[in-house]
XYZ file of N, CA and C in Angstrom:
174
model
N 0.830 -1.207 0.000
C 0.000 0.000 0.000
C 0.869 1.264 0.000
N 1.871 1.285 0.864
C 2.689 2.496 0.978
C 3.503 2.731 -0.298
N 4.040 1.646 -0.881
C 4.841 1.813 -2.093
C 3.996 2.333 -3.248
N 2.781 1.790 -3.389
C 1.921 2.230 -4.490
C 1.515 3.696 -4.307
N 1.442 4.161 -3.077
C 1.095 5.567 -2.846
C 2.272 6.490 -3.156
N 3.492 6.016 -2.934
C 4.656 6.875 -3.161
C 4.989 7.016 -4.646
N 4.669 6.019 -5.447
C 5.060 6.059 -6.861
C 4.467 7.238 -7.633
N 3.160 7.525 -7.532
C 2.639 8.658 -8.316
C 3.194 10.010 -7.879
N 3.524 10.170 -6.586
C 4.081 11.452 -6.150
C 5.463 11.660 -6.757
N 6.251 10.588 -6.884
C 7.566 10.727 -7.509
C 7.424 11.123 -8.971
N 6.435 10.556 -9.663
C 6.215 10.928 -11.061
C 5.825 12.400 -11.169
N 5.024 12.887 -10.241
C 4.630 14.292 -10.275
C 5.842 15.200 -10.077
N 6.738 14.833 -9.164
C 7.925 15.655 -8.952
C 8.798 15.682 -10.203
N 8.942 14.525 -10.873
C 9.771 14.497 -12.071
C 9.144 15.344 -13.180
N 7.801 15.354 -13.268
C 7.148 16.180 -14.280
C 7.355 17.662 -13.979
N 7.296 18.050 -12.704
C 7.462 19.459 -12.342
C 8.868 19.957 -12.676
N 9.879 19.131 -12.440
C 11.247 19.576 -12.684
C 11.553 19.650 -14.172
N 10.776 18.944 -15.019
C 11.041 18.954 -16.457
C 10.464 20.182 -17.158
N 9.680 21.009 -16.458
C 9.122 22.205 -17.091
C 10.247 23.171 -17.467
N 10.384 23.554 -18.738
C 11.515 24.397 -19.150
C 11.345 25.864 -18.780
N 10.109 26.291 -18.465
C 9.871 27.718 -18.252
C 10.582 28.236 -17.008
N 10.433 27.536 -15.871
C 10.977 28.080 -14.630
C 12.220 27.344 -14.149
N 12.425 26.100 -14.598
C 13.520 25.306 -14.044
C 14.882 25.884 -14.441
N 15.018 26.314 -15.701
C 16.322 26.811 -16.150
C 16.702 28.094 -15.417
N 15.796 29.062 -15.392
C 16.118 30.334 -14.747
C 16.308 30.141 -13.246
N 15.496 29.256 -12.658
C 15.605 29.048 -11.221
C 16.919 28.345 -10.881
N 17.308 27.351 -11.687
C 18.556 26.647 -11.407
C 19.751 27.574 -11.613
N 19.698 28.432 -12.636
C 20.796 29.379 -12.862
C 20.907 30.342 -11.685
N 19.764 30.842 -11.213
C 19.780 31.764 -10.079
C 20.298 31.069 -8.824
N 19.869 29.831 -8.608
C 20.316 29.104 -7.419
C 21.808 28.813 -7.489
N 22.325 28.487 -8.677
C 23.760 28.226 -8.789
C 24.560 29.503 -8.556
N 24.072 30.638 -9.080
C 24.771 31.912 -8.859
C 24.791 32.243 -7.371
N 23.643 32.074 -6.703
C 23.575 32.354 -5.266
C 24.501 31.410 -4.503
N 24.517 30.141 -4.900
C 25.377 29.163 -4.229
C 26.847 29.495 -4.403
N 27.232 29.894 -5.608
C 28.636 30.244 -5.864
C 29.032 31.469 -5.047
N 28.160 32.478 -5.012
C 28.469 33.687 -4.241
C 28.593 33.376 -2.753
N 27.691 32.545 -2.238
C 27.758 32.187 -0.818
C 29.019 31.388 -0.515
N 29.411 30.489 -1.418
C 30.623 29.707 -1.180
C 31.858 30.601 -1.219
N 31.882 31.581 -2.128
C 33.017 32.514 -2.190
C 33.087 33.342 -0.910
N 31.927 33.810 -0.436
C 31.907 34.576 0.812
C 32.385 33.722 1.984
N 31.977 32.461 2.014
C 32.401 31.574 3.096
C 33.905 31.347 3.045
N 34.453 31.139 1.855
C 35.901 30.945 1.727
C 36.660 32.201 2.145
N 36.160 33.377 1.774
C 36.810 34.623 2.176
C 36.762 34.806 3.688
N 35.643 34.441 4.305
C 35.531 34.557 5.761
C 36.499 33.613 6.454
N 36.617 32.386 5.943
C 37.553 31.418 6.540
C 38.985 31.915 6.376
N 39.309 32.441 5.191
C 40.665 32.942 4.954
C 40.968 34.122 5.870
N 40.008 35.026 6.035
C 40.218 36.166 6.920
C 40.421 35.743 8.360
N 39.647 34.750 8.806
C 39.801 34.265 10.175
C 41.164 33.610 10.362
N 41.621 32.859 9.371
C 42.939 32.220 9.472
C 44.048 33.263 9.496
N 43.922 34.312 8.686
C 44.940 35.369 8.665
C 44.986 36.084 10.011
N 43.818 36.399 10.579
C 43.788 37.050 11.888
C 44.404 36.149 12.953
N 44.092 34.853 12.920
C 44.654 33.915 13.896
C 46.169 33.831 13.740
N 46.651 33.800 12.492
C 48.090 33.725 12.242
C 48.790 34.979 12.756
N 48.165 36.153 12.568
C 48.757 37.399 13.064
C 48.809 37.412 14.588
N 47.757 36.887 15.235
C 47.755 36.840 16.697
C 48.841 35.896 17.210
N 49.023 34.775 16.538
C 50.005 33.787 16.998
C 51.421 34.307 16.790
N 51.686 34.966 15.657
C 53.046 35.408 15.362
C 53.462 36.590 16.237
N 52.498 37.382 16.724
C 52.862 38.492 17.612
C 53.289 37.918 18.946
C-alpha cells in the first residue's frame, strides 16, 4: 500500500522539474547564489585564518 502511494508522487515531482519555463532560470539563479555564498564563506575562513596567524606570530 505504501509503495503504491509513493510512486505517483515521484512521477509528479519528475514532471514538475522537467518544465523548461521556470527550471532553467531558477537553477541558474540558485547556482549563482550558491557560488556567491561559497566565495563569501571561503573569504571569511581565509580572513579568520589570517587574523589567527597574526595573533600567533605576535
